[in-house]
Structures are given as structure tokens and as C-alpha cells.
mmCIF file of C-alpha atoms in Angstrom:
data_model
loop_
_atom_site.group_PDB
_atom_site.id
_atom_site.type_symbol
_atom_site.label_atom_id
_atom_site.label_comp_id
_atom_site.label_asym_id
_atom_site.label_seq_id
_atom_site.Cartn_x
_atom_site.Cartn_y
_atom_site.Cartn_z
ATOM 1 C CA MET A 1 -3.023 -87.370 87.353
ATOM 2 C CA SER A 2 -0.591 -85.222 85.235
ATOM 3 C CA SER A 3 -0.563 -81.585 84.412
ATOM 4 C CA THR A 4 0.643 -79.487 81.406
ATOM 5 C CA THR A 5 1.207 -75.991 81.137
ATOM 6 C CA VAL A 6 1.890 -74.364 77.704
ATOM 7 C CA VAL A 7 2.675 -70.597 76.888
ATOM 8 C CA GLY A 8 2.978 -69.592 73.487
ATOM 9 C CA SER A 9 1.887 -66.676 70.909
ATOM 10 C CA ILE A 10 -0.057 -66.171 67.636
ATOM 11 C CA SER A 11 0.085 -63.389 65.374
ATOM 12 C CA THR A 12 -2.992 -60.916 65.360
ATOM 13 C CA THR A 13 -1.882 -58.902 62.158
ATOM 14 C CA ALA A 14 -3.417 -61.086 59.638
ATOM 15 C CA ALA A 15 -5.562 -58.203 58.350
ATOM 16 C CA LEU A 16 -2.772 -55.918 57.952
ATOM 17 C CA THR A 17 0.022 -58.841 56.400
ATOM 18 C CA PRO A 18 -1.364 -62.126 55.336
ATOM 19 C CA LEU A 19 0.552 -65.230 56.735
ATOM 20 C CA LEU A 20 2.661 -66.964 53.917
ATOM 21 C CA PRO A 21 3.362 -70.613 53.826
ATOM 22 C CA SER A 22 6.621 -71.243 55.568
ATOM 23 C CA SER A 23 8.591 -73.887 56.962
ATOM 24 C CA ARG A 24 9.516 -72.334 59.817
ATOM 25 C CA THR A 25 6.796 -73.187 62.984
ATOM 26 C CA SER A 26 6.467 -73.091 66.512
ATOM 27 C CA ARG A 27 5.273 -76.433 67.985
ATOM 28 C CA SER A 28 3.749 -77.067 70.949
ATOM 29 C CA THR A 29 2.601 -80.294 71.988
ATOM 30 C CA PHE A 30 -0.260 -80.939 74.686
ATOM 31 C CA GLY A 31 0.364 -84.176 77.018
ATOM 32 C CA ALA A 32 1.080 -87.884 75.820
ATOM 33 C CA ASN A 33 -2.666 -88.538 74.384
ATOM 34 C CA SER A 34 -3.185 -85.145 72.618
ATOM 35 C CA THR A 35 -2.511 -84.042 69.085
ATOM 36 C CA SER A 36 0.289 -81.223 68.241
ATOM 37 C CA THR A 37 -0.351 -77.739 67.253
ATOM 38 C CA SER A 38 1.712 -75.833 64.864
ATOM 39 C CA PHE A 39 1.733 -72.089 64.482
ATOM 40 C CA PRO A 40 3.565 -69.901 61.729
ATOM 41 C CA ALA A 41 6.601 -68.260 63.080
ATOM 42 C CA THR A 42 6.212 -64.509 63.339
ATOM 43 C CA PRO A 43 8.485 -61.554 63.680
ATOM 44 C CA LEU A 44 9.053 -60.345 67.279
ATOM 45 C CA SER A 45 7.889 -57.041 66.083
ATOM 46 C CA SER A 46 4.270 -58.201 65.118
ATOM 47 C CA ASN A 47 1.233 -57.825 67.264
ATOM 48 C CA LEU A 48 0.771 -60.676 69.484
ATOM 49 C CA LEU A 49 -1.693 -62.235 71.222
ATOM 50 C CA PHE A 50 -0.384 -63.832 74.381
ATOM 51 C CA PHE A 51 -2.101 -66.927 75.780
ATOM 52 C CA LYS A 52 -1.569 -69.343 78.362
ATOM 53 C CA LEU A 53 -3.373 -73.139 78.309
ATOM 54 C CA ASN A 54 -3.414 -75.276 81.139
ATOM 55 C CA HIS A 55 -4.590 -78.887 80.539
ATOM 56 C CA THR A 56 -5.084 -81.581 82.921
ATOM 57 C CA SER A 57 -5.252 -85.410 82.248
ATOM 58 C CA SER A 58 -6.258 -88.494 84.112
ATOM 59 C CA SER A 59 -7.482 -91.972 83.574
ATOM 60 C CA SER A 60 -10.806 -90.579 83.124
ATOM 61 C CA SER A 61 -9.629 -88.437 80.256
ATOM 62 C CA LYS A 62 -11.162 -85.213 81.923
ATOM 63 C CA ARG A 63 -9.687 -82.137 80.285
ATOM 64 C CA THR A 64 -10.317 -78.534 81.628
ATOM 65 C CA SER A 65 -8.659 -75.546 79.509
ATOM 66 C CA THR A 66 -8.126 -71.720 80.572
ATOM 67 C CA PHE A 67 -7.429 -68.942 78.356
ATOM 68 C CA HIS A 68 -6.009 -65.579 79.605
ATOM 69 C CA GLY A 69 -4.855 -63.139 76.999
ATOM 70 C CA PHE A 70 -4.118 -59.359 76.115
ATOM 71 C CA LYS A 71 -3.460 -57.837 72.558
ATOM 72 C CA ARG A 72 -0.511 -55.050 71.903
ATOM 73 C CA PHE A 73 -1.176 -53.066 68.669
ATOM 74 C CA SER A 74 1.145 -50.870 67.195
ATOM 75 C CA PRO A 75 -0.384 -47.539 65.852
ATOM 76 C CA VAL A 76 -0.610 -47.023 62.018
ATOM 77 C CA MET A 77 0.029 -43.441 61.277
ATOM 78 C CA GLU A 78 -2.241 -42.098 58.331
ATOM 79 C CA TRP A 79 -0.725 -40.161 55.381
ATOM 80 C CA GLN A 80 -2.878 -37.409 53.598
ATOM 81 C CA ASP A 81 -2.384 -35.501 50.374
ATOM 82 C CA CYS A 82 -3.275 -32.130 49.493
ATOM 83 C CA THR A 83 -3.292 -30.538 45.753
ATOM 84 C CA VAL A 84 -4.188 -26.955 44.991
ATOM 85 C CA LYS A 85 -3.483 -25.027 41.776
ATOM 86 C CA MET A 86 -3.876 -21.619 40.285
ATOM 87 C CA GLU A 87 -3.229 -19.402 37.431
ATOM 88 C CA ILE A 88 -0.555 -16.745 38.063
ATOM 89 C CA ASP A 89 -0.128 -13.423 35.982
ATOM 90 C CA VAL A 90 3.323 -13.828 35.708
ATOM 91 C CA PRO A 91 5.861 -15.520 33.394
ATOM 92 C CA ILE A 92 6.602 -19.074 34.104
ATOM 93 C CA SER A 93 10.376 -18.353 34.744
ATOM 94 C CA VAL A 94 9.230 -15.593 37.093
ATOM 95 C CA ALA A 95 7.048 -17.879 39.067
ATOM 96 C CA TYR A 96 9.694 -20.537 39.316
ATOM 97 C CA THR A 97 12.315 -18.100 40.542
ATOM 98 C CA CYS A 98 10.129 -16.685 43.162
ATOM 99 C CA TYR A 99 8.961 -20.092 44.458
ATOM 100 C CA SER A 100 12.679 -21.377 44.630
ATOM 101 C CA ASP A 101 13.380 -18.527 47.189
ATOM 102 C CA ARG A 102 12.493 -20.779 50.266
ATOM 103 C CA GLU A 103 13.396 -18.098 52.913
ATOM 104 C CA ALA A 104 10.765 -15.999 51.232
ATOM 105 C CA ILE A 105 7.996 -18.528 51.531
ATOM 106 C CA PRO A 106 6.710 -17.240 55.086
ATOM 107 C CA ASN A 107 6.016 -13.737 53.538
ATOM 108 C CA TRP A 108 3.074 -15.603 51.617
ATOM 109 C CA MET A 109 2.103 -19.068 52.862
ATOM 110 C CA PRO A 110 -0.057 -18.257 56.267
ATOM 111 C CA PHE A 111 1.240 -21.291 58.554
ATOM 112 C CA ILE A 112 4.835 -21.144 57.919
ATOM 113 C CA SER A 113 6.653 -19.002 60.202
ATOM 114 C CA SER A 114 10.215 -19.439 59.376
ATOM 115 C CA VAL A 115 12.564 -21.174 56.693
ATOM 116 C CA LYS A 116 16.279 -21.374 57.099
ATOM 117 C CA ILE A 117 18.658 -22.454 54.433
ATOM 118 C CA LEU A 118 21.775 -24.236 56.215
ATOM 119 C CA PRO A 119 24.949 -22.109 54.888
ATOM 120 C CA ASP A 120 27.004 -25.150 54.556
ATOM 121 C CA LYS A 121 24.475 -27.218 52.689
ATOM 122 C CA PRO A 122 22.086 -25.190 50.542
ATOM 123 C CA ASP A 123 19.837 -28.012 49.483
ATOM 124 C CA LEU A 124 18.784 -28.424 52.912
ATOM 125 C CA SER A 125 16.519 -25.941 55.063
ATOM 126 C CA ARG A 126 14.886 -25.494 58.554
ATOM 127 C CA TRP A 127 11.071 -25.158 58.512
ATOM 128 C CA SER A 128 8.809 -24.031 61.338
ATOM 129 C CA LEU A 129 5.171 -24.033 61.367
ATOM 130 C CA LYS A 130 3.023 -22.327 63.676
ATOM 131 C CA TYR A 131 -0.714 -21.763 63.473
ATOM 132 C CA LYS A 132 -3.984 -21.841 65.961
ATOM 133 C CA ALA A 133 -6.519 -24.151 64.465
ATOM 134 C CA PHE A 134 -8.721 -26.732 66.077
ATOM 135 C CA GLY A 135 -8.983 -24.818 69.414
ATOM 136 C CA ARG A 136 -5.178 -25.119 69.909
ATOM 137 C CA ASP A 137 -1.586 -23.573 69.012
ATOM 138 C CA ILE A 138 0.034 -25.821 66.669
ATOM 139 C CA GLU A 139 3.632 -25.795 65.938
ATOM 140 C CA PHE A 140 5.908 -28.268 64.210
ATOM 141 C CA SER A 141 9.507 -28.246 62.790
ATOM 142 C CA TRP A 142 11.410 -30.273 60.323
ATOM 143 C CA LEU A 143 14.467 -30.281 58.124
ATOM 144 C CA ALA A 144 13.790 -30.605 54.613
ATOM 145 C CA ARG A 145 15.990 -31.598 51.418
ATOM 146 C CA ASN A 146 15.374 -30.045 48.095
ATOM 147 C CA MET A 147 15.459 -32.641 45.366
ATOM 148 C CA GLN A 148 16.925 -32.113 42.173
ATOM 149 C CA PRO A 149 14.817 -29.110 40.326
ATOM 150 C CA ILE A 150 13.662 -29.120 36.748
ATOM 151 C CA PRO A 151 14.001 -25.744 36.088
ATOM 152 C CA ASN A 152 10.727 -23.711 35.329
ATOM 153 C CA GLN A 153 8.860 -26.924 35.565
ATOM 154 C CA LYS A 154 9.166 -28.678 38.875
ATOM 155 C CA ILE A 155 10.419 -28.169 42.504
ATOM 156 C CA HIS A 156 10.230 -31.024 44.856
ATOM 157 C CA TRP A 157 11.365 -31.872 48.511
ATOM 158 C CA ARG A 158 11.114 -34.327 51.512
ATOM 159 C CA SER A 159 11.867 -33.894 55.194
ATOM 160 C CA MET A 160 14.547 -35.746 56.536
ATOM 161 C CA GLU A 161 13.800 -35.281 60.370
ATOM 162 C CA GLY A 162 11.021 -33.961 62.374
ATOM 163 C CA LEU A 163 7.152 -33.661 60.623
ATOM 164 C CA PRO A 164 7.243 -36.280 58.094
ATOM 165 C CA ASN A 165 6.117 -34.631 54.770
ATOM 166 C CA ARG A 166 7.076 -34.078 51.200
ATOM 167 C CA GLY A 167 5.586 -32.186 48.164
ATOM 168 C CA ALA A 168 6.027 -30.684 44.764
ATOM 169 C CA VAL A 169 5.363 -27.335 43.018
ATOM 170 C CA ARG A 170 4.933 -27.947 39.357
ATOM 171 C CA PHE A 171 4.758 -25.079 36.731
ATOM 172 C CA TYR A 172 2.910 -25.082 33.451
ATOM 173 C CA PRO A 173 2.993 -22.225 30.886
ATOM 174 C CA LYS A 174 -0.470 -20.622 29.904
ATOM 175 C CA GLY A 175 0.831 -17.925 27.794
ATOM 176 C CA PRO A 176 3.946 -15.371 27.560
ATOM 177 C CA SER A 177 2.823 -13.654 30.526
ATOM 178 C CA SER A 178 1.068 -16.239 32.899
ATOM 179 C CA CYS A 179 1.451 -19.791 34.111
ATOM 180 C CA VAL A 180 -0.429 -22.360 36.279
ATOM 181 C CA VAL A 181 1.254 -23.478 39.601
ATOM 182 C CA GLU A 182 0.188 -26.538 41.240
ATOM 183 C CA LEU A 183 1.106 -27.388 44.830
ATOM 184 C CA THR A 184 0.883 -30.953 46.407
ATOM 185 C CA VAL A 185 1.662 -31.556 49.893
ATOM 186 C CA SER A 186 1.797 -34.689 51.761
ATOM 187 C CA TYR A 187 2.288 -35.224 55.470
ATOM 188 C CA GLU A 188 1.721 -37.794 57.966
ATOM 189 C CA VAL A 189 -0.980 -36.804 60.248
ATOM 190 C CA PRO A 190 0.533 -35.996 63.762
ATOM 191 C CA GLN A 191 -0.864 -37.828 66.831
ATOM 192 C CA LEU A 192 -1.931 -34.734 68.199
ATOM 193 C CA LEU A 193 -4.176 -34.120 65.442
ATOM 194 C CA ALA A 194 -5.488 -37.676 65.060
ATOM 195 C CA PRO A 195 -8.859 -36.984 66.555
ATOM 196 C CA VAL A 196 -9.653 -34.194 63.723
ATOM 197 C CA ALA A 197 -7.815 -35.925 60.868
ATOM 198 C CA SER A 198 -10.684 -36.031 58.537
ATOM 199 C CA ALA A 199 -11.249 -32.223 58.747
ATOM 200 C CA LEU A 200 -7.610 -31.986 58.611
ATOM 201 C CA GLN A 201 -7.083 -32.266 55.012
ATOM 202 C CA PRO A 202 -9.885 -29.996 53.781
ATOM 203 C CA PHE A 203 -8.857 -27.443 56.326
ATOM 204 C CA LEU A 204 -4.974 -27.574 54.756
ATOM 205 C CA GLU A 205 -6.058 -27.226 51.394
ATOM 206 C CA GLY A 206 -7.772 -24.029 52.373
ATOM 207 C CA LEU A 207 -4.588 -22.733 53.479
ATOM 208 C CA LEU A 208 -2.620 -23.760 50.771
ATOM 209 C CA GLN A 209 -5.091 -21.849 48.321
ATOM 210 C CA ARG A 210 -4.806 -18.836 50.126
ATOM 211 C CA GLY A 211 -0.950 -19.363 50.174
ATOM 212 C CA LEU A 212 -1.022 -19.274 46.341
ATOM 213 C CA GLU A 213 -3.378 -16.345 45.987
ATOM 214 C CA ARG A 214 -1.056 -14.400 48.332
ATOM 215 C CA PHE A 215 1.755 -15.863 46.082
ATOM 216 C CA ALA A 216 0.210 -14.653 42.890
ATOM 217 C CA LYS A 217 0.666 -11.046 44.281
ATOM 218 C CA PHE A 218 3.886 -11.622 45.909
ATOM 219 C CA ALA A 219 5.400 -13.133 42.352
ATOM 220 C CA LYS A 220 4.641 -9.768 40.720
ATOM 221 C CA SER A 221 7.530 -7.826 42.706
ATOM 222 C CA TYR A 222 9.550 -10.026 40.804
ATOM 223 C CA ILE A 223 9.072 -8.701 37.567
#
């Protein structure tokens, strides 16, 4: 009687990344009288299902198979988008100038505790978020880069480290003494808040709307 043990792996990420035809294969052969089986080669970083096949063969062609396996899955982080807008009773140039003052944002945005512009790199700023919600004290920080703005039209940014996020503020003229401010924020749901992800988006939209309401009053001090 002869015995053959084969150890191999197959991808379990088909639902996420379809397997494409490829000439690269990993081949396993079971014994002298068995057929060969080819598996598509997959990156080491893919989710794998590890298995062990034990085959025995004899003159009576008796075969037994055992299967032992486990799965390793990588978490897929969720991104959410929030957009709010409001008409502001100040000229568009005033609203733009006011919002460009990043270090003043904590004065009117409820959950932003501090913004510090780097002295040697004014396009970079460090942000801190502190807020009590969902029964816990929430604190995050990140380094953001302000991208090239369009005066009186658009301010936009993206995080470079820390809490992943990006966003834009757009300004639309409504008249000689008023404008519409539209704020869009996109962020990766922190693992800490993953259990309440479905409630996080409407909750943050409410905070952003309150922030714009306070901004409408704050901007009048720039006139």
C-alpha cells in the first residue's frame, strides 16, 4: 500500500476579485493512477483556505480522503460620505475667507477640538476630534493637506496620516450679499465605530449641519 499527502491552497476571494484565466498554475498530483488538478496561482496576500488531503491506494483501489481547513479573512473597511449645505447671509468672498481660516474652525464645528497649521508648511495642518457619542468618548487625530483651492469657489483637502478622510467645501453665489455653502466629508469608518456604522452617517450629517448653522453666524463677524 502507498500513501500520498498533499498540502495546497486555494483562493477564497472570488466574491471580491474574480479569478482571471492565467497560464500560471500550481499543480498537485495524487498518486500514480489518479488525475492531476491545477489551481490558479494567487497572491500571498489573498485570503486562503488551507487544506490537507490524505490519499491511500492499494490493489483493491480503496481510497479515503480527509479535509482539514480554516479561513483567514482581511477586514474590508467601509467609507461613508456626508453632504450638507446651507444658504449664508454674507457675500461669497466673505464666506470663502472665513472658511479658509482653518484654525478658527473649532469655534463653530461641534466635534473639532483643535486645528494647528504647520509653520513651515502652511498647506498642512493637524486636526483633533473630540466628542461624546454612542455611549463613549471619541477621540481621533489626523494630518491633512489642503489641495490647490479655487478662490471663492472651492476648498478641498485629504488626510495624509491618522484618521482617513477627505472632503471639499464649495461656494455658490446666491446674490450680492448671500451664498450657498456646500460641505462634503468622506471618511473611513473607524474600527471602534464599526458596530454603529449604520447610525454614524446620519449622526455626522446632523453635526455638520449644526456646524454650518454656527458658521453662518460666525461668518458675519468677518464683514
